[in-house]
Structure formats: C-alpha cells, structure tokens
C-alpha cells in the first residue's frame, strides 16, 4: 500500500469517532440503554454530546457525538476557574489596601482615604476564622430565578474591619474624600451579569427578606442588609389574598444604593429572598465605607468618589489598613459550588489585569488559552466569550471538557480543584440530586443551565443542560476506578420550566447510573 493511502483511512476514523461508541465500550446493552434515554419524548428536538472516559489512561467508556459544539452554560466555569487557579496559583491571596494621600497630623488626614480594589470577589461575610470561605447551596445571587438563602453574618464584615483598622491608626478626621479606586479592571460590563467591578461588596448586592403584611392590601414587610444609611429603600409591594400570585422584584433607582421593592406576596406565603444590584459598585462601596468610618467616630469633610487609576499609582503612599483574603482556591470553591456567575465573569478580567496585557476578558482569555494549549488542550476547537457561560455564542464540546478534567487531574492543585466541585447529594448545585442513589457522594460535577422563555407560544427552551465532572467508583479492590464525564443536552423545548429541568437532570442522572451499573458488572472484575 502506498503511504498516501493512509490519509483517507485517518479521515474516516476521525469522522466516525464522533458518531459511534468505540469497541472498548462495555457493550451494546449500555448503548441501547442510553439510546432509550435520549429517545424520551421531551428530547425529540434535543441534541446530545456525551463522553465518558477512565481517568487513568483515558480509555473511552462511552461516547456520543463528543466533538459536537454545544452551549455549555455554567460548565464554562470549569474553564475560567481552572485557568485562573492554574495561572494565579492555589495559594494566591487578594490584598485589599486602604491608603492616605496626605500626612496624618494629630489624627487628621490632610488628604483622601483611598480603598484600592484588588479584584477580590468575596469582600463580604464569607471569610471565616479558619481561612476558608462560607457558602450556602442556594446562593443569594439566584434570588428571583429560584429559591435562595443568605450566608449568615454581616455582609459588611470585611469593610467594617477595614474601617476599624483605619480608626485604630489614630485617624479621627479626613480633610479630603473617601475614594474607592477600582481601576484594576478596564472592562466593567457583561451582557449576562450586567455591571461589575474590581470592587465587590456582598457580590454587589443588597439582600432583601420579604414577607406578607398583616392582611391583604397591606404593604409587604421587608428587611435588608446591609442596613446602613446610604441604603435607601421604598416598599411598594403589596400583600394579596391567600393563594394569590407571589411575584416580587427589586428595582435600582437613582442614588448610590437606592431601591424599590415591587410586586405581590400572598398573605399565606413564607418569607422569601430578593436582591437589588448596585448601579455603580465603586460609588456604592465608597458611600458604605464612609458610613462605616463615621460609625468609628471619624469626621469626613469631603465627598465619596470613584477613581480608576489602578493599584500601581499608590505604591508609595502610606497604608492605614489591609485585608488579606483566604487562598484563591477558596474563591474557586465558592464559584464552582454555587455556580456564581459574577465571580466567574470576573476571573478572566482579573487574569487579564494580573497575567495578561490588559484588565479585560480578551487579555485574560488569551493568557488562559496559552496556559491550556501548553498543557496539550485543543483550544482552537471551542469558542468562548463569557467567563460564566451566559454568552449566547459560547460553544464547547464534551471532548474538550473531558480533556480539561484529565488535564486538571495531572496538576498539583488537583486536590483543590476536586474539592471545589459540587458533590452529588451533599452540597452545591447538586445537593438535591443523587439522593437514595448508588452515586450519592460519588459524583463531583459542575452543572450548567441556560433557559429562556419565548413570546410566540410561552414555551421554554433549555438551550443547555450540562453536567461535567468525575465519577468516583473506587473500592479497596479497585483503587483506580475514577471516570471523567461530560453530558451536554441542547435545545430542549418544554411548556414548564420546573418540570423540564427535573426531566433533563433526571436523564443525566439515569445515564450516569447506567454507566455505573455496567461498570460494576461481575464480568468486568474478571477482565
């Protein structure tokens, strides 16, 4: 055979690999079982991309169109988090500094007090005394889209301590302004999460807990945090009869932190969480920090201002306070556990500022792409615009995500990456899944959901329901039994959003259960 005859054979192999399961798969029975799941009525217009491999050695266990590009939704966070973790390092810490621009004479600062934003996404109550970050499974950032809870504690915990430390340096008066400089980031808007900044107080949110009034027709009752003088709230939401519609939202109005609570809540409803977003995170942070300084007895003669010079401008100024974050691995853990869109959006921009040429996502993703390419990943096979997965054009394949999981498993920071993933039936975004299942506690995976409601017929479309991570099937006799998997389901139309997501996740869970059953068949143990 002539050497040139190899070319068509190779091309044929590449083309076929996308559409058939390999001969090394457990057999036709598994193929038939998964095919039956994909043929369920809900999925008549859906597209699937599935790849399951052994972690050690990479042998393919099951595949179905693994190279097909699909909307990854929040599994995109595996890319932004893994890239940021690899480039910054698991032990990297944010340093949020406060400096004075004038001399301190007899307690008086003859200049400004400047809080210099470092890009720390967790200037909140998340840091604990054990150098870790707290989280709840149903994060407040999803309030209104789904039920949400609040992390216990004071959302101004970090900012309050900085104010205390400024007072502890003997400052009693500031002749100039209180300034927040968030110039580290050059890019500050995102089509999915809105405005963001290198300063991030309580995820740029005010948390509202809303309950019904005493009787139908009364105003709803709300409490909020942070509850400090710059935060102005008007309640317009009304209590309605039992069984009525609960529809509540918070609008941001003019001012550094001004909000209106609107909608209806039935008299028999339990309390619920909603959030309001700061229109300008830096200005809001400046007003909150000034209020905390005043609470410490410090007189402020100037205003509350935003600056965008960036941290390097202040290197020679005297420091009056500093907050050092827990290690960056903890930040990644919060982002992946709760699927935090804002934090994941910030990471590529942060990398651009610290490791790239400019503080924007293009600079950051350039550095992340180079990092992955150096590790052997095919970075030209995917398309990404957002750090969170909310971009309409974001496209990944099951093959790329599985390759990423293999890449991370070979790194020294794998323990931290593995620890950051939600655990099926235990915590994070899959805490309610895999209950009463042989896979309880054995799946560590990132979820992804991208859903929209149409106007034409009031149907919902799940552009993506994705799941990607590791199946831990190890036993004392088989200590290497770990699998990497990605299941992407795209373009699923449903009349009911809640029922749709249950069926979609149920299908993913059933696919993993089928793989677990076939993996543990007695015949395999004899191979």
CSV table of N, CA, C and O in Angstrom, one decimal, residues 230-351:
chain,number,residue,atom,x,y,z
A,230,UNK,N,-26.5,54.8,53.7
A,230,UNK,CA,-26.5,55.0,52.3
A,230,UNK,C,-27.6,54.2,51.6
A,230,UNK,O,-28.0,54.5,50.4
A,231,UNK,N,-28.1,53.1,52.2
A,231,UNK,CA,-29.0,52.3,51.5
A,231,UNK,C,-30.4,52.8,51.8
A,231,UNK,O,-30.9,52.9,52.9
A,232,UNK,N,-31.1,53.2,50.7
A,232,UNK,CA,-32.4,53.8,50.8
A,232,UNK,C,-33.4,52.9,50.1
A,232,UNK,O,-33.2,52.4,49.0
A,233,UNK,N,-34.5,52.6,50.8
A,233,UNK,CA,-35.5,51.6,50.3
A,233,UNK,C,-36.9,52.1,50.4
A,233,UNK,O,-37.3,52.7,51.4
A,234,UNK,N,-37.7,51.9,49.3
A,234,UNK,CA,-39.1,52.2,49.3
A,234,UNK,C,-39.8,50.9,49.0
A,234,UNK,O,-39.5,50.1,48.1
A,235,UNK,N,-40.9,50.6,49.8
A,235,UNK,CA,-41.7,49.4,49.7
A,235,UNK,C,-43.0,49.7,49.0
A,235,UNK,O,-43.8,50.5,49.5
A,236,UNK,N,-43.1,49.1,47.8
A,236,UNK,CA,-44.4,49.3,47.1
A,236,UNK,C,-45.1,47.9,46.9
A,236,UNK,O,-46.2,47.9,46.5
A,237,UNK,N,-44.4,46.8,47.2
A,237,UNK,CA,-45.0,45.5,47.1
A,237,UNK,C,-46.2,45.4,48.1
A,237,UNK,O,-46.2,46.0,49.2
A,238,UNK,N,-47.2,44.7,47.6
A,238,UNK,CA,-48.5,44.6,48.4
A,238,UNK,C,-48.8,43.1,48.7
A,238,UNK,O,-48.4,42.2,48.0
A,239,UNK,N,-49.5,43.0,49.9
A,239,UNK,CA,-50.0,41.7,50.3
A,239,UNK,C,-51.3,41.4,49.6
A,239,UNK,O,-52.2,42.3,49.5
A,240,UNK,N,-51.5,40.2,49.1
A,240,UNK,CA,-52.7,39.8,48.4
A,240,UNK,C,-53.3,38.6,49.1
A,240,UNK,O,-52.7,38.0,50.1
A,241,UNK,N,-54.5,38.2,48.7
A,241,UNK,CA,-55.2,37.1,49.3
A,241,UNK,C,-54.5,35.8,49.3
A,241,UNK,O,-53.6,35.6,48.4
A,242,UNK,N,-54.8,34.9,50.2
A,242,UNK,CA,-54.2,33.6,50.2
A,242,UNK,C,-54.4,32.9,48.9
A,242,UNK,O,-55.5,33.0,48.3
A,243,UNK,N,-53.4,32.2,48.4
A,243,UNK,CA,-53.4,31.5,47.1
A,243,UNK,C,-53.2,32.4,45.9
A,243,UNK,O,-53.1,32.0,44.8
A,244,UNK,N,-52.9,33.7,46.2
A,244,UNK,CA,-52.6,34.6,45.1
A,244,UNK,C,-51.2,34.4,44.5
A,244,UNK,O,-50.5,33.5,44.9
A,245,UNK,N,-50.8,35.3,43.6
A,245,UNK,CA,-49.5,35.2,42.9
A,245,UNK,C,-48.4,35.9,43.8
A,245,UNK,O,-48.6,37.0,44.2
A,246,UNK,N,-47.4,35.1,44.0
A,246,UNK,CA,-46.2,35.7,44.5
A,246,UNK,C,-45.2,36.1,43.4
A,246,UNK,O,-44.6,35.2,42.8
A,247,UNK,N,-45.1,37.4,43.2
A,247,UNK,CA,-44.2,37.9,42.2
A,247,UNK,C,-43.5,39.2,42.7
A,247,UNK,O,-44.2,40.2,42.8
A,248,UNK,N,-42.3,39.0,43.1
A,248,UNK,CA,-41.6,40.1,43.8
A,248,UNK,C,-40.3,40.4,43.1
A,248,UNK,O,-39.6,39.5,42.6
A,249,UNK,N,-39.9,41.7,43.0
A,249,UNK,CA,-38.7,42.1,42.4
A,249,UNK,C,-38.2,43.4,43.0
A,249,UNK,O,-39.0,44.1,43.7
A,250,UNK,N,-36.9,43.7,42.8
A,250,UNK,CA,-36.3,44.9,43.4
A,250,UNK,C,-35.7,45.7,42.2
A,250,UNK,O,-35.0,45.2,41.4
A,251,UNK,N,-36.1,47.0,42.1
A,251,UNK,CA,-35.6,47.9,41.1
A,251,UNK,C,-34.6,48.8,41.7
A,251,UNK,O,-34.8,49.3,42.9
A,252,UNK,N,-33.5,49.1,41.0
A,252,UNK,CA,-32.5,50.1,41.4
A,252,UNK,C,-32.9,51.4,40.9
A,252,UNK,O,-33.3,51.6,39.7
A,253,UNK,N,-32.8,52.5,41.8
A,253,UNK,CA,-33.2,53.8,41.4
A,253,UNK,C,-32.0,54.7,41.5
A,253,UNK,O,-30.9,54.3,41.9
A,254,UNK,N,-32.2,56.0,41.3
A,254,UNK,CA,-31.1,57.0,41.4
A,254,UNK,C,-30.5,57.0,42.8
A,254,UNK,O,-31.3,57.0,43.8
A,255,UNK,N,-29.2,57.2,42.9
A,255,UNK,CA,-28.6,57.3,44.2
A,255,UNK,C,-27.5,56.2,44.3
A,255,UNK,O,-27.5,55.2,43.5
A,256,UNK,N,-26.7,56.3,45.3
A,256,UNK,CA,-25.6,55.3,45.5
A,256,UNK,C,-26.1,53.9,45.8
A,256,UNK,O,-25.4,52.9,45.5
A,257,UNK,N,-27.2,53.8,46.5
A,257,UNK,CA,-27.8,52.5,46.9
A,257,UNK,C,-29.3,52.7,47.2
A,257,UNK,O,-29.7,52.5,48.3
A,258,UNK,N,-30.1,53.0,46.2
A,258,UNK,CA,-31.5,53.2,46.4
A,258,UNK,C,-32.3,52.2,45.6
A,258,UNK,O,-32.0,51.9,44.4
A,259,UNK,N,-33.3,51.7,46.3
A,259,UNK,CA,-34.1,50.6,45.7
A,259,UNK,C,-35.6,50.7,46.0
A,259,UNK,O,-36.0,51.3,47.0
A,260,UNK,N,-36.4,50.1,45.1
A,260,UNK,CA,-37.8,50.0,45.3
A,260,UNK,C,-38.2,48.5,45.2
A,260,UNK,O,-37.9,47.8,44.3
A,261,UNK,N,-38.9,48.0,46.2
A,261,UNK,CA,-39.4,46.7,46.3
A,261,UNK,C,-40.8,46.7,45.7
A,261,UNK,O,-41.7,47.4,46.2
A,262,UNK,N,-41.0,45.8,44.7
A,262,UNK,CA,-42.3,45.8,44.0
A,262,UNK,C,-42.9,44.4,43.9
A,262,UNK,O,-42.2,43.4,44.1
A,263,UNK,N,-44.2,44.4,43.5
A,263,UNK,CA,-44.8,43.1,43.3
A,263,UNK,C,-45.9,42.7,44.3
A,263,UNK,O,-46.4,43.6,45.0
A,264,UNK,N,-46.2,41.4,44.4
A,264,UNK,CA,-47.2,40.9,45.3
A,264,UNK,C,-46.7,39.7,46.0
A,264,UNK,O,-45.9,38.9,45.5
A,265,UNK,N,-47.3,39.5,47.2
A,265,UNK,CA,-47.0,38.4,48.0
A,265,UNK,C,-48.3,37.9,48.8
A,265,UNK,O,-48.9,38.7,49.4
A,266,UNK,N,-48.7,36.7,48.6
A,266,UNK,CA,-49.9,36.2,49.3
A,266,UNK,C,-49.8,36.2,50.8
A,266,UNK,O,-48.7,36.0,51.4
A,267,UNK,N,-50.9,36.4,51.5
A,267,UNK,CA,-50.9,36.5,53.0
A,267,UNK,C,-50.4,35.2,53.6
A,267,UNK,O,-49.9,35.2,54.7
A,268,UNK,N,-50.6,34.1,52.9
A,268,UNK,CA,-50.2,32.8,53.5
A,268,UNK,C,-48.8,32.4,53.0
A,268,UNK,O,-48.4,31.2,53.2
A,269,UNK,N,-48.0,33.3,52.4
A,269,UNK,CA,-46.7,33.0,51.9
A,269,UNK,C,-45.7,33.0,53.0
A,269,UNK,O,-45.8,33.8,53.9
A,270,UNK,N,-44.7,32.2,52.8
A,270,UNK,CA,-43.5,32.3,53.7
A,270,UNK,C,-42.6,33.4,53.2
A,270,UNK,O,-42.8,34.0,52.1
A,271,UNK,N,-41.7,33.9,54.0
A,271,UNK,CA,-40.7,34.9,53.6
A,271,UNK,C,-39.9,34.4,52.5
A,271,UNK,O,-39.6,33.2,52.3
A,272,UNK,N,-39.4,35.3,51.7
A,272,UNK,CA,-38.6,35.0,50.5
A,272,UNK,C,-37.5,36.0,50.3
A,272,UNK,O,-37.6,37.2,50.8
A,273,UNK,N,-36.4,35.6,49.6
A,273,UNK,CA,-35.3,36.5,49.4
A,273,UNK,C,-35.3,37.1,48.0
A,273,UNK,O,-35.6,36.3,47.0
A,274,UNK,N,-35.0,38.4,47.9
A,274,UNK,CA,-34.8,39.0,46.6
A,274,UNK,C,-33.6,39.9,46.8
A,274,UNK,O,-33.2,40.2,47.9
A,275,UNK,N,-33.0,40.3,45.7
A,275,UNK,CA,-31.8,41.2,45.8
A,275,UNK,C,-31.9,42.4,44.9
A,275,UNK,O,-32.6,42.4,43.9
A,276,UNK,N,-31.2,43.5,45.3
A,276,UNK,CA,-31.1,44.7,44.5
A,276,UNK,C,-29.6,44.8,44.2
A,276,UNK,O,-28.7,44.6,45.0
A,277,UNK,N,-29.3,45.3,42.9
A,277,UNK,CA,-28.0,45.4,42.5
A,277,UNK,C,-27.5,46.9,42.5
A,277,UNK,O,-28.2,47.8,42.1
A,278,UNK,N,-26.3,47.1,43.0
A,278,UNK,CA,-25.7,48.4,42.9
A,278,UNK,C,-25.5,48.9,41.5
A,278,UNK,O,-24.9,48.2,40.7
A,279,UNK,N,-26.0,50.1,41.2
A,279,UNK,CA,-25.8,50.6,39.8
A,279,UNK,C,-24.3,50.9,39.5
A,279,UNK,O,-23.9,50.6,38.4
A,280,UNK,N,-23.6,51.4,40.5
A,280,UNK,CA,-22.2,51.6,40.4
A,280,UNK,C,-21.5,51.1,41.6
A,280,UNK,O,-21.5,51.7,42.7
A,281,UNK,N,-20.9,49.9,41.5
A,281,UNK,CA,-20.3,49.2,42.6
A,281,UNK,C,-19.3,50.1,43.4
A,281,UNK,O,-19.2,50.1,44.6
A,282,UNK,N,-18.4,50.8,42.7
A,282,UNK,CA,-17.4,51.6,43.3
A,282,UNK,C,-18.0,52.8,44.1
A,282,UNK,O,-17.6,53.1,45.3
A,283,UNK,N,-19.0,53.5,43.5
A,283,UNK,CA,-19.6,54.6,44.3
A,283,UNK,C,-20.4,54.1,45.5
A,283,UNK,O,-20.3,54.7,46.6
A,284,UNK,N,-21.1,53.0,45.3
A,284,UNK,CA,-21.8,52.4,46.4
A,284,UNK,C,-20.8,52.0,47.5
A,284,UNK,O,-21.1,52.2,48.7
A,285,UNK,N,-19.7,51.4,47.1
A,285,UNK,CA,-18.7,51.0,48.1
A,285,UNK,C,-18.1,52.2,48.9
A,285,UNK,O,-17.9,52.1,50.1
A,286,UNK,N,-17.9,53.3,48.1
A,286,UNK,CA,-17.4,54.5,48.8
A,286,UNK,C,-18.3,55.0,49.8
A,286,UNK,O,-17.9,55.5,50.9
A,287,UNK,N,-19.6,55.0,49.5
A,287,UNK,CA,-20.6,55.5,50.5
A,287,UNK,C,-20.7,54.6,51.7
A,287,UNK,O,-20.8,55.1,52.8
A,288,UNK,N,-20.7,53.3,51.4
A,288,UNK,CA,-20.8,52.4,52.6
A,288,UNK,C,-19.5,52.5,53.4
A,288,UNK,O,-19.6,52.5,54.7
A,289,UNK,N,-18.3,52.6,52.8
A,289,UNK,CA,-17.1,52.7,53.6
A,289,UNK,C,-17.1,54.0,54.4
A,289,UNK,O,-16.7,54.0,55.6
A,290,UNK,N,-17.5,55.0,53.8
A,290,UNK,CA,-17.6,56.3,54.5
A,290,UNK,C,-18.5,56.2,55.7
A,290,UNK,O,-18.2,56.7,56.8
A,291,UNK,N,-19.7,55.6,55.6
A,291,UNK,CA,-20.6,55.4,56.7
A,291,UNK,C,-20.0,54.6,57.8
A,291,UNK,O,-20.2,54.9,59.0
A,292,UNK,N,-19.2,53.6,57.5
A,292,UNK,CA,-18.6,52.8,58.5
A,292,UNK,C,-17.5,53.6,59.2
A,292,UNK,O,-17.2,53.4,60.4
A,293,UNK,N,-16.7,54.4,58.4
A,293,UNK,CA,-15.7,55.2,59.0
A,293,UNK,C,-16.4,56.2,60.0
A,293,UNK,O,-15.8,56.5,61.1
A,294,UNK,N,-17.5,56.8,59.6
A,294,UNK,CA,-18.2,57.7,60.5
A,294,UNK,C,-18.7,57.0,61.8
A,294,UNK,O,-18.7,57.6,62.9
A,295,UNK,N,-19.1,55.7,61.6
A,295,UNK,CA,-19.5,54.9,62.8
A,295,UNK,C,-18.4,54.7,63.7
A,295,UNK,O,-18.6,54.5,64.9
A,296,UNK,N,-17.1,54.8,63.2
A,296,UNK,CA,-15.9,54.7,64.1
A,296,UNK,C,-15.5,56.1,64.7
A,296,UNK,O,-14.5,56.2,65.3
A,297,UNK,N,-16.4,57.1,64.5
A,297,UNK,CA,-16.1,58.4,65.0
A,297,UNK,C,-15.2,59.3,64.2
A,297,UNK,O,-14.7,60.3,64.7
A,298,UNK,N,-15.0,58.9,62.9
A,298,UNK,CA,-14.1,59.7,62.0
A,298,UNK,C,-14.9,60.7,61.3
A,298,UNK,O,-15.9,60.4,60.6
A,299,UNK,N,-14.6,61.9,61.3
A,299,UNK,CA,-15.2,63.0,60.6
A,299,UNK,C,-14.7,63.1,59.2
A,299,UNK,O,-13.5,63.1,58.9
A,300,UNK,N,-15.6,63.2,58.2
A,300,UNK,CA,-15.3,63.2,56.8
A,300,UNK,C,-15.7,64.6,56.2
A,300,UNK,O,-16.9,64.9,56.2
A,301,UNK,N,-14.8,65.4,55.8
A,301,UNK,CA,-15.1,66.7,55.2
A,301,UNK,C,-15.4,66.7,53.7
A,301,UNK,O,-16.1,67.6,53.2
A,302,UNK,N,-14.9,65.7,53.0
A,302,UNK,CA,-15.0,65.7,51.6
A,302,UNK,C,-16.2,64.8,51.2
A,302,UNK,O,-17.1,64.5,52.0
A,303,UNK,N,-16.2,64.4,49.9
A,303,UNK,CA,-17.2,63.6,49.3
A,303,UNK,C,-16.9,62.1,49.3
A,303,UNK,O,-15.9,61.6,49.9
A,304,UNK,N,-17.7,61.4,48.5
A,304,UNK,CA,-17.5,60.0,48.3
A,304,UNK,C,-17.3,59.8,46.8
A,304,UNK,O,-18.1,60.1,46.0
A,305,UNK,N,-16.1,59.3,46.4
A,305,UNK,CA,-15.7,59.3,45.0
A,305,UNK,C,-15.2,58.0,44.5
A,305,UNK,O,-14.8,57.1,45.2
A,306,UNK,N,-15.2,57.9,43.2
A,306,UNK,CA,-14.6,56.7,42.5
A,306,UNK,C,-13.4,57.2,41.7
A,306,UNK,O,-13.4,58.3,41.1
A,307,UNK,N,-12.3,56.4,41.7
A,307,UNK,CA,-11.1,56.7,40.9
A,307,UNK,C,-10.8,55.4,40.1
A,307,UNK,O,-11.2,54.3,40.5
A,308,UNK,N,-10.1,55.6,39.0
A,308,UNK,CA,-9.8,54.4,38.1
A,308,UNK,C,-8.4,54.4,37.7
A,308,UNK,O,-8.0,54.0,36.6
A,309,UNK,N,-7.5,54.9,38.6
A,309,UNK,CA,-6.1,54.9,38.3
A,309,UNK,C,-5.5,53.5,38.4
A,309,UNK,O,-4.5,53.2,37.6
A,310,UNK,N,-5.9,52.7,39.2
A,310,UNK,CA,-5.4,51.3,39.4
A,310,UNK,C,-4.4,51.3,40.5
A,310,UNK,O,-3.8,52.3,41.0
A,311,UNK,N,-4.0,50.1,41.0
A,311,UNK,CA,-3.2,49.9,42.3
A,311,UNK,C,-1.8,50.5,42.2
A,311,UNK,O,-1.3,50.9,43.2
A,312,UNK,N,-1.2,50.4,41.0
A,312,UNK,CA,0.2,50.8,41.0
A,312,UNK,C,0.5,52.3,41.3
A,312,UNK,O,1.6,52.6,41.7
A,313,UNK,N,-0.5,53.1,41.1
A,313,UNK,CA,-0.4,54.5,41.4
A,313,UNK,C,-0.1,54.8,42.9
A,313,UNK,O,0.6,55.8,43.2
A,314,UNK,N,-0.5,53.9,43.7
A,314,UNK,CA,-0.5,54.1,45.2
A,314,UNK,C,0.6,53.4,45.9
A,314,UNK,O,0.7,53.4,47.1
A,315,UNK,N,1.6,52.9,45.2
A,315,UNK,CA,2.6,52.0,45.8
A,315,UNK,C,3.5,52.8,46.8
A,315,UNK,O,4.0,52.2,47.8
A,316,UNK,N,3.6,54.1,46.7
A,316,UNK,CA,4.4,54.8,47.6
A,316,UNK,C,3.7,55.6,48.7
A,316,UNK,O,4.3,56.3,49.5
A,317,UNK,N,2.4,55.3,48.8
A,317,UNK,CA,1.6,56.0,49.8
A,317,UNK,C,1.5,55.2,51.0
A,317,UNK,O,1.6,54.0,51.0
A,318,UNK,N,1.3,55.9,52.2
A,318,UNK,CA,1.2,55.2,53.5
A,318,UNK,C,-0.1,54.4,53.6
A,318,UNK,O,-1.2,54.9,53.4
A,319,UNK,N,0.1,53.2,54.0
A,319,UNK,CA,-1.1,52.3,54.2
A,319,UNK,C,-1.6,52.4,55.6
A,319,UNK,O,-0.9,52.5,56.6
A,320,UNK,N,-3.0,52.4,55.7
A,320,UNK,CA,-3.6,52.5,57.0
A,320,UNK,C,-4.5,51.3,57.3
A,320,UNK,O,-4.9,51.2,58.5
A,321,UNK,N,-4.7,50.5,56.4
A,321,UNK,CA,-5.5,49.2,56.6
A,321,UNK,C,-5.3,48.3,55.4
A,321,UNK,O,-5.0,48.7,54.3
A,322,UNK,N,-5.4,47.0,55.7
A,322,UNK,CA,-5.3,46.0,54.7
A,322,UNK,C,-6.1,44.7,55.0
A,322,UNK,O,-6.1,44.3,56.2
A,323,UNK,N,-6.8,44.2,54.0
A,323,UNK,CA,-7.5,42.9,54.2
A,323,UNK,C,-6.8,41.9,53.3
A,323,UNK,O,-6.6,42.2,52.1
A,324,UNK,N,-6.4,40.8,53.8
A,324,UNK,CA,-5.8,39.7,53.1
A,324,UNK,C,-6.8,38.5,53.0
A,324,UNK,O,-7.3,38.1,54.0
A,325,UNK,N,-7.1,38.1,51.8
A,325,UNK,CA,-8.2,37.1,51.6
A,325,UNK,C,-7.7,35.7,52.0
A,325,UNK,O,-6.5,35.5,52.0
A,326,UNK,N,-8.6,34.8,52.1
A,326,UNK,CA,-8.2,33.4,52.2
A,326,UNK,C,-7.6,33.0,50.8
A,326,UNK,O,-7.7,33.7,49.8
A,327,UNK,N,-6.9,31.8,50.7
A,327,UNK,CA,-6.3,31.5,49.5
A,327,UNK,C,-7.3,31.4,48.3
A,327,UNK,O,-8.4,31.1,48.5
A,328,UNK,N,-6.7,31.6,47.1
A,328,UNK,CA,-7.6,31.7,45.9
A,328,UNK,C,-8.4,30.4,45.7
A,328,UNK,O,-9.4,30.4,45.1
A,329,UNK,N,-7.8,29.3,46.1
A,329,UNK,CA,-8.6,28.0,45.9
A,329,UNK,C,-9.9,28.1,46.6
A,329,UNK,O,-10.9,27.4,46.1
A,330,UNK,N,-10.0,28.9,47.7
A,330,UNK,CA,-11.3,29.0,48.3
A,330,UNK,C,-12.3,29.8,47.5
A,330,UNK,O,-13.5,29.6,47.5
A,331,UNK,N,-11.8,30.8,46.8
A,331,UNK,CA,-12.6,31.6,45.9
A,331,UNK,C,-13.2,30.7,44.8
A,331,UNK,O,-14.4,30.8,44.4
A,332,UNK,N,-12.3,29.9,44.2
A,332,UNK,CA,-12.7,29.0,43.2
A,332,UNK,C,-13.8,28.0,43.7
A,332,UNK,O,-14.8,27.7,43.0
A,333,UNK,N,-13.6,27.6,45.0
A,333,UNK,CA,-14.5,26.7,45.6
A,333,UNK,C,-15.9,27.3,45.7
A,333,UNK,O,-16.9,26.6,45.4
A,334,UNK,N,-16.0,28.5,46.1
A,334,UNK,CA,-17.3,29.2,46.2
A,334,UNK,C,-17.9,29.3,44.8
A,334,UNK,O,-19.1,29.0,44.6
A,335,UNK,N,-17.1,29.7,43.8
A,335,UNK,CA,-17.6,29.9,42.4
A,335,UNK,C,-18.2,28.6,41.9
A,335,UNK,O,-19.3,28.6,41.3
A,336,UNK,N,-17.5,27.5,42.0
A,336,UNK,CA,-18.0,26.2,41.5
A,336,UNK,C,-19.1,25.6,42.3
A,336,UNK,O,-20.0,25.1,41.7
A,337,UNK,N,-19.0,25.7,43.6
A,337,UNK,CA,-20.1,25.1,44.4
A,337,UNK,C,-21.4,25.7,44.1
A,337,UNK,O,-22.4,25.0,44.0
A,338,UNK,N,-21.5,27.0,44.1
A,338,UNK,CA,-22.8,27.7,43.9
A,338,UNK,C,-23.1,28.2,42.5
A,338,UNK,O,-24.1,28.7,42.2
A,339,UNK,N,-22.1,28.0,41.6
A,339,UNK,CA,-22.2,28.4,40.2
A,339,UNK,C,-22.4,29.9,40.2
A,339,UNK,O,-23.3,30.5,39.6
A,340,UNK,N,-21.4,30.6,40.8
A,340,UNK,CA,-21.5,32.1,40.9
A,340,UNK,C,-21.1,32.8,39.6
A,340,UNK,O,-20.0,32.9,39.2
A,341,UNK,N,-22.1,33.4,38.9
A,341,UNK,CA,-21.9,34.0,37.6
A,341,UNK,C,-21.0,35.2,37.7
A,341,UNK,O,-20.2,35.4,36.9
A,342,UNK,N,-21.2,36.1,38.7
A,342,UNK,CA,-20.4,37.3,38.8
A,342,UNK,C,-18.9,36.9,39.0
A,342,UNK,O,-18.1,37.5,38.3
A,343,UNK,N,-18.7,36.0,40.0
A,343,UNK,CA,-17.3,35.7,40.2
A,343,UNK,C,-16.6,35.1,39.0
A,343,UNK,O,-15.4,35.4,38.7
A,344,UNK,N,-17.3,34.2,38.3
A,344,UNK,CA,-16.7,33.6,37.1
A,344,UNK,C,-16.5,34.6,36.0
A,344,UNK,O,-15.5,34.5,35.2
A,345,UNK,N,-17.4,35.6,35.9
A,345,UNK,CA,-17.2,36.6,35.0
A,345,UNK,C,-16.0,37.5,35.3
A,345,UNK,O,-15.2,37.9,34.4
A,346,UNK,N,-15.7,37.7,36.6
A,346,UNK,CA,-14.5,38.5,37.0
A,346,UNK,C,-13.2,37.8,36.7
A,346,UNK,O,-12.2,38.5,36.4
A,347,UNK,N,-13.2,36.5,36.7
A,347,UNK,CA,-11.9,35.8,36.7
A,347,UNK,C,-11.1,36.1,35.4
A,347,UNK,O,-9.9,36.4,35.5
A,348,UNK,N,-11.6,35.9,34.2
A,348,UNK,CA,-10.8,36.2,33.0
A,348,UNK,C,-10.3,37.7,33.0
A,348,UNK,O,-9.2,38.0,32.6
A,349,UNK,N,-11.2,38.6,33.5
A,349,UNK,CA,-10.8,40.0,33.5
A,349,UNK,C,-9.6,40.2,34.6
A,349,UNK,O,-8.7,40.9,34.3
A,350,UNK,N,-9.7,39.5,35.7
A,350,UNK,CA,-8.7,39.6,36.7
A,350,UNK,C,-7.4,39.0,36.1
A,350,UNK,O,-6.3,39.6,36.3
A,351,UNK,N,-7.5,37.9,35.4
A,351,UNK,CA,-6.3,37.3,34.8
A,351,UNK,C,-5.7,38.3,33.8
A,351,UNK,O,-4.4,38.4,33.7
